[in-house]
Amino acid sequence: MQSGVQAPEPLQVDLGDRNYNIFIESDATASVKQAIDLARSEGRRVALVVDATVAGTQSAFLDALGREIPCFEVPSGEKSKSLGIYGRLLNFLAANHLDRQSLVVALGGGVVGDLAGFAAASYLRGIDFLNVPTTLLSMVDSSVGGKTGINLDAGKNLVGFFHQPRGVFIGTSILETLSKREFASGMAEVIKCGMLDDEELFRQLERAPALTPGSSALAGVIHRCCVSKVRIVKADEREMASSGGRALLNLGHTFAHAIENVAGYGTYLHGEAVAIGLVGATRLSVALGRIEASDVNRVERVLIRHALPTSLRDSMDVDRLIEAMRRDKKVRGGAPRFVVLKAVGTAETVDGVDIDLVAQMWRQLGAT
Ligand SMILES: NC(=O)c1ccc[n+]([C@@H]2O[C@H](COP(=O)([O-])OP(=O)(O)OC[C@H]3O[C@@H](n4cnc5c(N)ncnc54)[C@H](O)[C@@H]3O)[C@@H](O)[C@H]2O)c1
């Protein structure tokens, strides 16, 4: 922390011997530098793993951390969560003589966080890593909770470990260079958080003007999302609960994963697919008699305000979407499991939803 600047109270993630802090501030440079300098002063080697776009837009950040630190640049995009790049990263860590005491620092969005976290989890059977998320999605979602991993040809996130970081450093000003579309994509996860766990947050999003990277309310909103996610993860770290638990974070995702899979990855940003999925899950909650039909309008209004879609851009085949839902990693006993709302701000998991009803939901979202 810079001298004279009051350090913000970090959010503590209390996971027994794997406790760590999430720092949320406007500019995280000084805090990250302090953590790296501390490690180096203890004789520990440090390696940075940086998204290539971020390396370009945030060169002052990298200058401040110290250009002498070995730095592995990850080509931007989901394709980098691959066995090939993972292998190159492990070889890079070895070539730079990282040992059991060393530290990996991830600087990027969910792609870099998942990849670098997975490399740190597996290199020498696990070394420490710090996460410095640079997208809104990674600040409110992927950097919290300890899931790391990469993709296989057969599907997304099929290999990974639970490996908690030693610290998460969120600096909201880094979002200034993020595209509007990527920022909106992250907002889908923020809205999801309000819908499933934090009614007050949802009401705030309904009332206030649309959030932007410059909004003074943004840090507080990110904090609320992290608080929710930490609480849910703490109660069910490895997603073992027979109902509810960590699976609640998948609100909208059974629909979203099917959209991404059938449309082809990259056609919709993840958050865009989640936004449509949130509408699907809300409509399903109405159909199952959990909430009022007017709640669909509330959800759609908040999504639209944040530049997110509420239905499919182009029609997609209902049967293919349902087939993709059946293949989802989270399927139990061949039937997709859904997260539905009990009310706006509270969610539950449901099994055994009639597939004809699901098909009806898809048609309401624009599938044929
Ligand atoms: N581990 C988890 O619990 C978890 C949860 C949700 C999602 N994920 C994963 O997260 C990934 C998606 O993360 P994402 O949405 O952050 O995508 P991303 O990491 O691909 O980043 C999105 C784009 O933004 C660019 N970018 C990043 N920071 C920037 C900045 N500050 N300025 C300008 N450009 C910037 C990147 O180069 C990239 O092109 C997926 O792989 C998904 O599986 C993981």
Tab-separated table of C-alpha atoms and ligand atoms in Angstrom:
chain	number	residue	atom	x	y	z
A	1	MET	CA	0.000	0.000	0.000
A	2	GLN	CA	1.276	3.517	-0.789
A	3	SER	CA	2.243	5.476	2.286
A	4	GLY	CA	-0.515	7.742	3.537
A	5	VAL	CA	-3.182	5.757	1.679
A	6	GLN	CA	-5.666	3.942	3.863
A	7	ALA	CA	-5.690	0.244	2.991
A	8	PRO	CA	-9.238	-0.929	2.240
A	9	GLU	CA	-10.531	-3.673	4.484
A	10	PRO	CA	-9.946	-6.934	2.600
A	11	LEU	CA	-12.616	-9.581	2.325
A	12	GLN	CA	-11.410	-12.642	4.186
A	13	VAL	CA	-11.949	-16.057	2.674
A	14	ASP	CA	-11.937	-18.410	5.596
A	15	LEU	CA	-11.055	-21.908	4.374
A	16	GLY	CA	-9.040	-23.340	7.237
A	17	ASP	CA	-5.379	-23.635	6.289
A	18	ARG	CA	-6.087	-22.089	2.886
A	19	ASN	CA	-7.312	-18.706	4.142
A	20	TYR	CA	-6.722	-15.730	1.915
A	21	ASN	CA	-7.836	-12.162	1.337
A	22	ILE	CA	-9.623	-10.483	-1.540
A	23	PHE	CA	-8.516	-6.856	-1.835
A	24	ILE	CA	-10.888	-4.560	-3.718
A	25	GLU	CA	-9.633	-1.082	-4.513
A	26	SER	CA	-9.458	1.362	-7.362
A	27	ASP	CA	-5.857	0.686	-8.355
A	28	ALA	CA	-4.345	-2.619	-7.249
A	29	THR	CA	-0.825	-1.921	-8.556
A	30	ALA	CA	0.718	-1.017	-5.204
A	31	SER	CA	-0.873	-3.955	-3.379
A	32	VAL	CA	0.231	-6.478	-6.008
A	33	LYS	CA	3.728	-4.992	-6.053
A	34	GLN	CA	3.889	-5.177	-2.276
A	35	ALA	CA	2.907	-8.872	-2.303
A	36	ILE	CA	5.466	-9.677	-5.005
A	37	ASP	CA	8.223	-7.669	-3.292
A	38	LEU	CA	7.496	-9.466	-0.031
A	39	ALA	CA	7.809	-12.874	-1.712
A	40	ARG	CA	11.047	-11.880	-3.435
A	41	SER	CA	12.485	-10.450	-0.213
A	42	GLU	CA	11.961	-13.917	1.278
A	43	GLY	CA	14.043	-15.396	-1.550
A	44	ARG	CA	11.044	-16.813	-3.412
A	45	ARG	CA	10.999	-16.841	-7.212
A	46	VAL	CA	8.046	-15.190	-8.900
A	47	ALA	CA	6.627	-15.675	-12.412
A	48	LEU	CA	3.913	-13.590	-14.039
A	49	VAL	CA	1.328	-15.098	-16.363
A	50	VAL	CA	-0.258	-12.285	-18.341
A	51	ASP	CA	-3.006	-12.030	-20.953
A	52	ALA	CA	-1.390	-10.679	-24.166
A	53	THR	CA	-3.974	-7.895	-24.567
A	54	VAL	CA	-3.520	-6.856	-20.943
A	55	ALA	CA	0.259	-6.869	-21.436
A	56	GLY	CA	-0.338	-4.276	-24.160
A	57	THR	CA	-2.928	-2.104	-22.424
A	58	GLN	CA	-1.423	-2.274	-18.926
A	59	SER	CA	2.283	-1.884	-19.622
A	60	ALA	CA	2.597	0.692	-16.794
A	61	PHE	CA	1.264	-1.943	-14.397
A	62	LEU	CA	3.925	-4.424	-15.579
A	63	ASP	CA	6.622	-1.723	-15.406
A	64	ALA	CA	5.633	-1.070	-11.793
A	65	LEU	CA	5.827	-4.768	-10.883
A	66	GLY	CA	9.344	-5.015	-12.345
A	67	ARG	CA	10.271	-5.999	-15.882
A	68	GLU	CA	12.966	-8.347	-14.572
A	69	ILE	CA	10.279	-10.779	-13.361
A	70	PRO	CA	9.881	-13.675	-15.824
A	71	CYS	CA	6.652	-13.103	-17.727
A	72	PHE	CA	4.681	-15.648	-19.759
A	73	GLU	CA	2.298	-14.012	-22.221
A	74	VAL	CA	-0.884	-15.928	-22.924
A	75	PRO	CA	-2.537	-15.279	-26.311
A	76	SER	CA	-5.923	-13.709	-25.597
A	77	GLY	CA	-8.980	-15.913	-25.865
A	78	GLU	CA	-10.563	-19.150	-24.750
A	79	LYS	CA	-8.342	-21.244	-27.072
A	80	SER	CA	-5.460	-20.620	-24.678
A	81	LYS	CA	-7.075	-22.819	-22.040
A	82	SER	CA	-5.528	-25.736	-23.928
A	83	LEU	CA	-3.184	-28.626	-23.197
A	84	GLY	CA	-0.671	-27.036	-25.606
A	85	ILE	CA	-0.430	-23.661	-23.838
A	86	TYR	CA	-0.603	-25.373	-20.445
A	87	GLY	CA	2.408	-27.500	-21.398
A	88	ARG	CA	4.335	-24.450	-22.604
A	89	LEU	CA	3.561	-22.648	-19.361
A	90	LEU	CA	4.796	-25.571	-17.221
A	91	ASN	CA	8.027	-25.671	-19.242
A	92	PHE	CA	8.379	-21.905	-18.786
A	93	LEU	CA	8.067	-22.276	-15.007
A	94	ALA	CA	10.690	-25.032	-15.027
A	95	ALA	CA	13.031	-23.084	-17.329
A	96	ASN	CA	12.873	-20.186	-14.881
A	97	HIS	CA	13.738	-22.503	-11.985
A	98	LEU	CA	10.546	-22.059	-10.020
A	99	ASP	CA	10.653	-24.348	-6.995
A	100	ARG	CA	8.180	-25.461	-4.337
A	101	GLN	CA	8.409	-22.074	-2.575
A	102	SER	CA	7.801	-20.031	-5.714
A	103	LEU	CA	4.828	-17.891	-6.603
A	104	VAL	CA	2.801	-17.581	-9.804
A	105	VAL	CA	0.923	-14.324	-10.374
A	106	ALA	CA	-1.978	-14.413	-12.856
A	107	LEU	CA	-2.879	-11.105	-14.516
A	108	GLY	CA	-5.832	-11.397	-16.867
A	109	GLY	CA	-9.422	-12.509	-17.155
A	110	GLY	CA	-10.928	-15.904	-16.417
A	111	VAL	CA	-8.860	-17.581	-19.133
A	112	VAL	CA	-5.526	-16.603	-17.604
A	113	GLY	CA	-6.773	-17.153	-14.044
A	114	ASP	CA	-8.003	-20.678	-14.830
A	115	LEU	CA	-4.870	-21.577	-16.828
A	116	ALA	CA	-2.300	-20.100	-14.436
A	117	GLY	CA	-4.177	-21.467	-11.417
A	118	PHE	CA	-4.172	-24.936	-12.965
A	119	ALA	CA	-0.463	-24.700	-13.779
A	120	ALA	CA	0.240	-23.571	-10.194
A	121	ALA	CA	-1.933	-26.405	-8.843
A	122	SER	CA	-0.057	-29.057	-10.781
A	123	TYR	CA	3.530	-27.771	-11.083
A	124	LEU	CA	5.662	-29.600	-8.475
A	125	ARG	CA	2.344	-30.936	-7.108
A	126	GLY	CA	1.179	-27.444	-6.288
A	127	ILE	CA	2.727	-24.037	-5.677
A	128	ASP	CA	1.218	-20.746	-4.553
A	129	PHE	CA	-0.507	-18.319	-6.867
A	130	LEU	CA	-2.014	-14.860	-6.684
A	131	ASN	CA	-4.885	-13.840	-8.903
A	132	VAL	CA	-5.152	-10.337	-10.348
A	133	PRO	CA	-8.403	-10.410	-12.345
A	134	THR	CA	-8.722	-7.850	-15.141
A	135	THR	CA	-12.260	-8.469	-16.432
A	136	LEU	CA	-15.490	-7.853	-14.556
A	137	LEU	CA	-16.424	-11.518	-14.975
A	138	SER	CA	-13.193	-12.677	-13.377
A	139	MET	CA	-13.515	-10.145	-10.542
A	140	VAL	CA	-16.974	-11.297	-9.490
A	141	ASP	CA	-16.824	-14.922	-10.468
A	142	SER	CA	-13.843	-16.887	-11.755
A	143	SER	CA	-11.155	-15.493	-9.419
A	144	VAL	CA	-13.206	-16.468	-6.370
A	145	GLY	CA	-13.761	-20.066	-5.343
A	146	GLY	CA	-10.627	-21.955	-6.332
A	147	LYS	CA	-11.777	-23.683	-9.511
A	148	THR	CA	-8.914	-23.865	-12.009
A	149	GLY	CA	-8.651	-25.777	-15.260
A	150	ILE	CA	-8.393	-25.982	-19.004
A	151	ASN	CA	-10.487	-27.284	-21.903
A	152	LEU	CA	-10.216	-30.517	-23.877
A	153	ASP	CA	-11.378	-31.084	-27.448
A	154	ALA	CA	-14.341	-32.903	-25.888
A	155	GLY	CA	-15.515	-29.854	-23.944
A	156	LYS	CA	-14.873	-26.901	-21.673
A	157	ASN	CA	-13.225	-27.118	-18.258
A	158	LEU	CA	-12.930	-30.902	-18.392
A	159	VAL	CA	-9.560	-30.978	-16.596
A	160	GLY	CA	-8.780	-29.050	-13.458
A	161	PHE	CA	-8.169	-28.815	-9.769
A	162	PHE	CA	-9.601	-26.993	-6.832
A	163	HIS	CA	-6.646	-24.784	-5.904
A	164	GLN	CA	-7.294	-21.668	-3.860
A	165	PRO	CA	-5.147	-18.616	-4.575
A	166	ARG	CA	-3.070	-17.034	-1.801
A	167	GLY	CA	-4.661	-13.684	-2.527
A	168	VAL	CA	-6.936	-11.942	-5.018
A	169	PHE	CA	-6.209	-8.324	-5.976
A	170	ILE	CA	-9.063	-6.470	-7.665
A	171	GLY	CA	-8.383	-3.003	-9.061
A	172	THR	CA	-11.472	-1.588	-10.754
A	173	SER	CA	-9.566	1.019	-12.816
A	174	ILE	CA	-8.068	-1.790	-14.914
A	175	LEU	CA	-11.562	-2.251	-16.380
A	176	GLU	CA	-11.300	1.099	-18.202
A	177	THR	CA	-9.604	-0.651	-21.144
A	178	LEU	CA	-12.069	-3.535	-21.283
A	179	SER	CA	-14.462	-3.468	-24.265
A	180	LYS	CA	-18.079	-2.498	-23.553
A	181	ARG	CA	-19.188	-5.927	-24.730
A	182	GLU	CA	-16.857	-7.737	-22.298
A	183	PHE	CA	-17.946	-5.443	-19.463
A	184	ALA	CA	-21.597	-6.231	-20.213
A	185	SER	CA	-20.733	-9.940	-20.257
A	186	GLY	CA	-19.410	-9.615	-16.697
A	187	MET	CA	-22.568	-7.759	-15.692
A	188	ALA	CA	-24.551	-10.929	-16.457
A	189	GLU	CA	-22.744	-12.651	-13.579
A	190	VAL	CA	-23.362	-9.628	-11.335
A	191	ILE	CA	-27.078	-9.724	-12.136
A	192	LYS	CA	-27.059	-13.501	-11.582
A	193	CYS	CA	-25.570	-12.934	-8.146
A	194	GLY	CA	-28.374	-10.545	-7.191
A	195	MET	CA	-31.004	-12.935	-8.515
A	196	LEU	CA	-29.790	-15.999	-6.666
A	197	ASP	CA	-28.477	-14.639	-3.415
A	198	ASP	CA	-28.798	-10.904	-2.885
A	199	GLU	CA	-32.183	-9.282	-3.399
A	200	GLU	CA	-30.890	-5.911	-2.248
A	201	LEU	CA	-28.195	-5.998	-4.926
A	202	PHE	CA	-30.826	-6.843	-7.523
A	203	ARG	CA	-32.992	-3.928	-6.371
A	204	GLN	CA	-29.953	-1.647	-6.532
A	205	LEU	CA	-29.344	-2.746	-10.136
A	206	GLU	CA	-33.016	-2.077	-10.936
A	207	ARG	CA	-32.959	1.423	-9.452
A	208	ALA	CA	-29.535	2.825	-10.291
A	209	PRO	CA	-28.217	3.869	-13.697
A	210	ALA	CA	-26.374	1.139	-15.616
A	211	LEU	CA	-22.969	0.430	-14.113
A	212	THR	CA	-19.847	1.321	-16.097
A	213	PRO	CA	-16.136	0.853	-15.309
A	214	GLY	CA	-16.142	4.427	-13.982
A	215	SER	CA	-19.190	4.056	-11.694
A	216	SER	CA	-18.461	4.953	-8.087
A	217	ALA	CA	-20.814	2.115	-7.057
A	218	LEU	CA	-18.841	-0.536	-8.931
A	219	ALA	CA	-16.372	-1.515	-6.191
A	220	GLY	CA	-19.251	-1.977	-3.737
A	221	VAL	CA	-21.152	-4.141	-6.208
A	222	ILE	CA	-18.073	-6.310	-6.849
A	223	HIS	CA	-17.633	-6.624	-3.081
A	224	ARG	CA	-21.219	-7.830	-2.650
A	225	CYS	CA	-20.796	-10.432	-5.397
A	226	CYS	CA	-17.559	-11.692	-3.831
A	227	VAL	CA	-19.222	-11.879	-0.391
A	228	SER	CA	-22.027	-14.008	-1.854
A	229	LYS	CA	-19.708	-16.276	-3.776
A	230	VAL	CA	-17.353	-16.737	-0.815
A	231	ARG	CA	-20.238	-17.675	1.465
A	232	ILE	CA	-21.682	-20.175	-1.004
A	233	VAL	CA	-18.272	-21.692	-1.798
A	234	LYS	CA	-17.352	-21.946	1.877
A	235	ALA	CA	-20.491	-23.944	2.601
A	236	ASP	CA	-19.898	-26.384	-0.274
A	237	GLU	CA	-16.336	-25.911	-1.547
A	238	ARG	CA	-16.275	-28.975	-3.797
A	239	GLU	CA	-19.874	-28.816	-4.990
A	240	MET	CA	-20.826	-32.016	-3.154
A	241	ALA	CA	-24.152	-30.873	-1.640
A	242	SER	CA	-27.009	-33.107	-2.800
A	243	SER	CA	-29.148	-30.026	-3.407
A	244	GLY	CA	-28.503	-26.282	-3.399
A	245	GLY	CA	-24.944	-25.441	-2.358
A	246	ARG	CA	-22.325	-24.359	-4.866
A	247	ALA	CA	-24.520	-25.597	-7.734
A	248	LEU	CA	-26.759	-22.547	-7.142
A	249	LEU	CA	-24.045	-20.476	-8.827
A	250	ASN	CA	-25.107	-22.215	-12.037
A	251	LEU	CA	-28.326	-20.201	-12.234
A	252	GLY	CA	-28.940	-19.727	-15.973
A	253	HIS	CA	-25.896	-21.808	-16.876
A	254	THR	CA	-27.679	-25.026	-17.954
A	255	PHE	CA	-29.294	-22.929	-20.698
A	256	ALA	CA	-26.117	-20.892	-21.309
A	257	HIS	CA	-23.801	-23.863	-21.782
A	258	ALA	CA	-26.238	-25.375	-24.310
A	259	ILE	CA	-26.369	-22.070	-26.242
A	260	GLU	CA	-22.558	-21.807	-26.323
A	261	ASN	CA	-22.213	-25.425	-27.341
A	262	VAL	CA	-24.790	-25.389	-30.157
A	263	ALA	CA	-24.019	-21.895	-31.493
A	264	GLY	CA	-20.272	-22.654	-31.419
A	265	TYR	CA	-17.965	-21.220	-28.762
A	266	GLY	CA	-17.295	-17.533	-29.355
A	267	THR	CA	-20.593	-16.798	-31.146
A	268	TYR	CA	-21.984	-15.545	-27.849
A	269	LEU	CA	-19.715	-14.277	-25.083
A	270	HIS	CA	-20.200	-16.386	-21.978
A	271	GLY	CA	-22.074	-13.607	-20.166
A	272	GLU	CA	-24.359	-13.058	-23.160
A	273	ALA	CA	-25.328	-16.735	-23.099
A	274	VAL	CA	-25.762	-16.495	-19.315
A	275	ALA	CA	-28.075	-13.480	-19.752
A	276	ILE	CA	-30.359	-15.489	-22.043
A	277	GLY	CA	-30.053	-18.405	-19.627
A	278	LEU	CA	-31.142	-16.181	-16.738
A	279	VAL	CA	-34.311	-15.349	-18.640
A	280	GLY	CA	-34.811	-19.077	-19.332
A	281	ALA	CA	-34.330	-19.959	-15.662
A	282	THR	CA	-36.697	-17.173	-14.590
A	283	ARG	CA	-39.371	-18.298	-17.049
A	284	LEU	CA	-38.919	-21.868	-15.808
A	285	SER	CA	-39.338	-20.660	-12.216
A	286	VAL	CA	-42.636	-19.033	-13.245
A	287	ALA	CA	-43.759	-22.190	-15.050
A	288	LEU	CA	-43.004	-24.238	-11.915
A	289	GLY	CA	-45.097	-21.848	-9.856
A	290	ARG	CA	-42.218	-20.462	-7.797
A	291	ILE	CA	-42.388	-16.773	-8.785
A	292	GLU	CA	-44.700	-14.274	-10.483
A	293	ALA	CA	-44.766	-13.751	-14.269
A	294	SER	CA	-43.945	-10.079	-13.639
A	295	ASP	CA	-40.533	-11.144	-12.297
A	296	VAL	CA	-39.544	-12.092	-15.855
A	297	ASN	CA	-40.039	-8.456	-16.858
A	298	ARG	CA	-37.926	-7.281	-13.931
A	299	VAL	CA	-35.059	-9.573	-14.932
A	300	GLU	CA	-35.319	-8.661	-18.616
A	301	ARG	CA	-35.325	-4.930	-17.834
A	302	VAL	CA	-32.119	-5.155	-15.784
A	303	LEU	CA	-30.406	-7.235	-18.465
A	304	ILE	CA	-31.440	-4.878	-21.281
A	305	ARG	CA	-30.285	-1.868	-19.256
A	306	HIS	CA	-26.852	-3.475	-19.098
A	307	ALA	CA	-26.689	-4.109	-22.851
A	308	LEU	CA	-27.352	-7.827	-22.556
A	309	PRO	CA	-29.572	-10.033	-24.746
A	310	THR	CA	-32.768	-11.603	-23.394
A	311	SER	CA	-33.439	-14.022	-26.263
A	312	LEU	CA	-31.476	-15.842	-28.950
A	313	ARG	CA	-30.077	-13.654	-31.734
A	314	ASP	CA	-30.791	-16.269	-34.382
A	315	SER	CA	-33.113	-19.193	-34.020
A	316	MET	CA	-31.570	-22.472	-32.860
A	317	ASP	CA	-32.855	-26.032	-32.940
A	318	VAL	CA	-34.717	-26.999	-29.749
A	319	ASP	CA	-33.738	-30.676	-29.980
A	320	ARG	CA	-30.054	-29.851	-30.344
A	321	LEU	CA	-30.227	-27.488	-27.383
A	322	ILE	CA	-31.884	-30.133	-25.221
A	323	GLU	CA	-29.348	-32.721	-26.354
A	324	ALA	CA	-26.544	-30.320	-25.360
A	325	MET	CA	-28.196	-29.835	-21.956
A	326	ARG	CA	-28.156	-33.611	-21.469
A	327	ARG	CA	-24.414	-33.708	-22.187
A	328	ASP	CA	-23.684	-30.914	-19.699
A	329	LYS	CA	-21.016	-31.809	-17.147
A	330	LYS	CA	-23.440	-31.018	-14.321
A	331	VAL	CA	-26.069	-33.507	-15.468
A	332	ARG	CA	-27.208	-35.969	-12.804
A	333	GLY	CA	-28.398	-39.398	-13.948
A	334	GLY	CA	-28.928	-38.233	-17.543
A	335	ALA	CA	-31.379	-35.459	-16.635
A	336	PRO	CA	-30.354	-31.826	-16.571
A	337	ARG	CA	-30.538	-30.167	-13.185
A	338	PHE	CA	-31.866	-26.641	-13.049
A	339	VAL	CA	-31.445	-23.796	-10.665
A	340	VAL	CA	-34.712	-21.903	-10.236
A	341	LEU	CA	-35.742	-18.877	-8.228
A	342	LYS	CA	-37.853	-19.257	-5.098
A	343	ALA	CA	-38.053	-15.461	-5.163
A	344	VAL	CA	-35.841	-12.820	-6.721
A	345	GLY	CA	-32.831	-13.064	-4.406
A	346	THR	CA	-33.174	-16.771	-3.449
A	347	ALA	CA	-32.626	-19.901	-5.508
A	348	GLU	CA	-32.850	-23.678	-5.270
A	349	THR	CA	-31.898	-26.655	-7.423
A	350	VAL	CA	-34.582	-28.819	-9.020
A	351	ASP	CA	-34.296	-32.236	-10.620
A	352	GLY	CA	-36.743	-34.112	-12.811
A	353	VAL	CA	-38.055	-31.126	-14.764
A	354	ASP	CA	-40.327	-32.333	-17.588
A	355	ILE	CA	-38.368	-32.078	-20.840
A	356	ASP	CA	-41.445	-30.807	-22.749
A	357	LEU	CA	-41.539	-27.874	-20.362
A	358	VAL	CA	-37.856	-27.223	-21.042
A	359	ALA	CA	-38.570	-27.313	-24.786
A	360	GLN	CA	-41.333	-24.756	-24.208
A	361	MET	CA	-38.831	-22.481	-22.415
A	362	TRP	CA	-36.438	-22.743	-25.350
A	363	ARG	CA	-39.200	-21.710	-27.746
A	364	GLN	CA	-39.945	-18.681	-25.571
A	365	LEU	CA	-36.250	-17.778	-25.878
A	366	GLY	CA	-36.497	-17.876	-29.684
A	367	ALA	CA	-35.551	-21.480	-30.523
A	368	THR	CA	-37.648	-23.503	-32.967
B	1	LIG	N1	-12.883	-20.783	-12.336
B	1	LIG	C1	-14.145	-20.431	-12.275
B	1	LIG	O1	-14.822	-20.580	-11.249
B	1	LIG	C2	-14.780	-19.795	-13.473
B	1	LIG	C3	-16.031	-19.171	-13.365
B	1	LIG	C4	-16.552	-18.537	-14.480
B	1	LIG	C5	-15.852	-18.526	-15.680
B	1	LIG	N2	-14.640	-19.149	-15.750
B	1	LIG	C6	-13.855	-19.131	-16.989
B	1	LIG	O2	-13.503	-17.794	-17.262
B	1	LIG	C7	-13.270	-17.663	-18.664
B	1	LIG	C8	-13.910	-16.395	-19.154
B	1	LIG	O3	-13.317	-15.317	-18.468
B	1	LIG	P1	-13.372	-13.836	-19.056
B	1	LIG	O4	-14.749	-13.507	-19.437
B	1	LIG	O5	-12.642	-13.000	-18.096
B	1	LIG	O6	-12.622	-13.996	-20.456
B	1	LIG	P2	-11.117	-13.721	-20.934
B	1	LIG	O7	-10.130	-14.054	-19.923
B	1	LIG	O8	-11.010	-14.414	-22.266
B	1	LIG	O9	-11.100	-12.153	-21.190
B	1	LIG	C9	-11.982	-11.601	-22.132
B	1	LIG	C10	-11.257	-10.696	-23.123
B	1	LIG	O10	-10.913	-9.500	-22.462
B	1	LIG	C11	-9.530	-9.181	-22.682
B	1	LIG	N3	-9.109	-8.448	-21.495
B	1	LIG	C12	-8.964	-8.936	-20.241
B	1	LIG	N4	-8.731	-7.938	-19.373
B	1	LIG	C13	-8.703	-6.791	-20.105
B	1	LIG	C14	-8.510	-5.434	-19.758
B	1	LIG	N5	-8.375	-5.029	-18.503
B	1	LIG	N6	-8.508	-4.531	-20.770
B	1	LIG	C15	-8.700	-4.927	-22.065
B	1	LIG	N7	-8.931	-6.200	-22.431
B	1	LIG	C16	-8.925	-7.115	-21.453
B	1	LIG	C17	-8.880	-10.511	-22.929
B	1	LIG	O11	-7.716	-10.358	-23.726
B	1	LIG	C18	-9.960	-11.270	-23.686
B	1	LIG	O12	-9.903	-10.954	-25.056
B	1	LIG	C19	-13.825	-18.914	-19.308
B	1	LIG	O13	-12.760	-19.726	-19.705
B	1	LIG	C20	-14.617	-19.585	-18.203
B	1	LIG	O14	-14.620	-20.988	-18.308
B	1	LIG	C21	-14.098	-19.777	-14.683
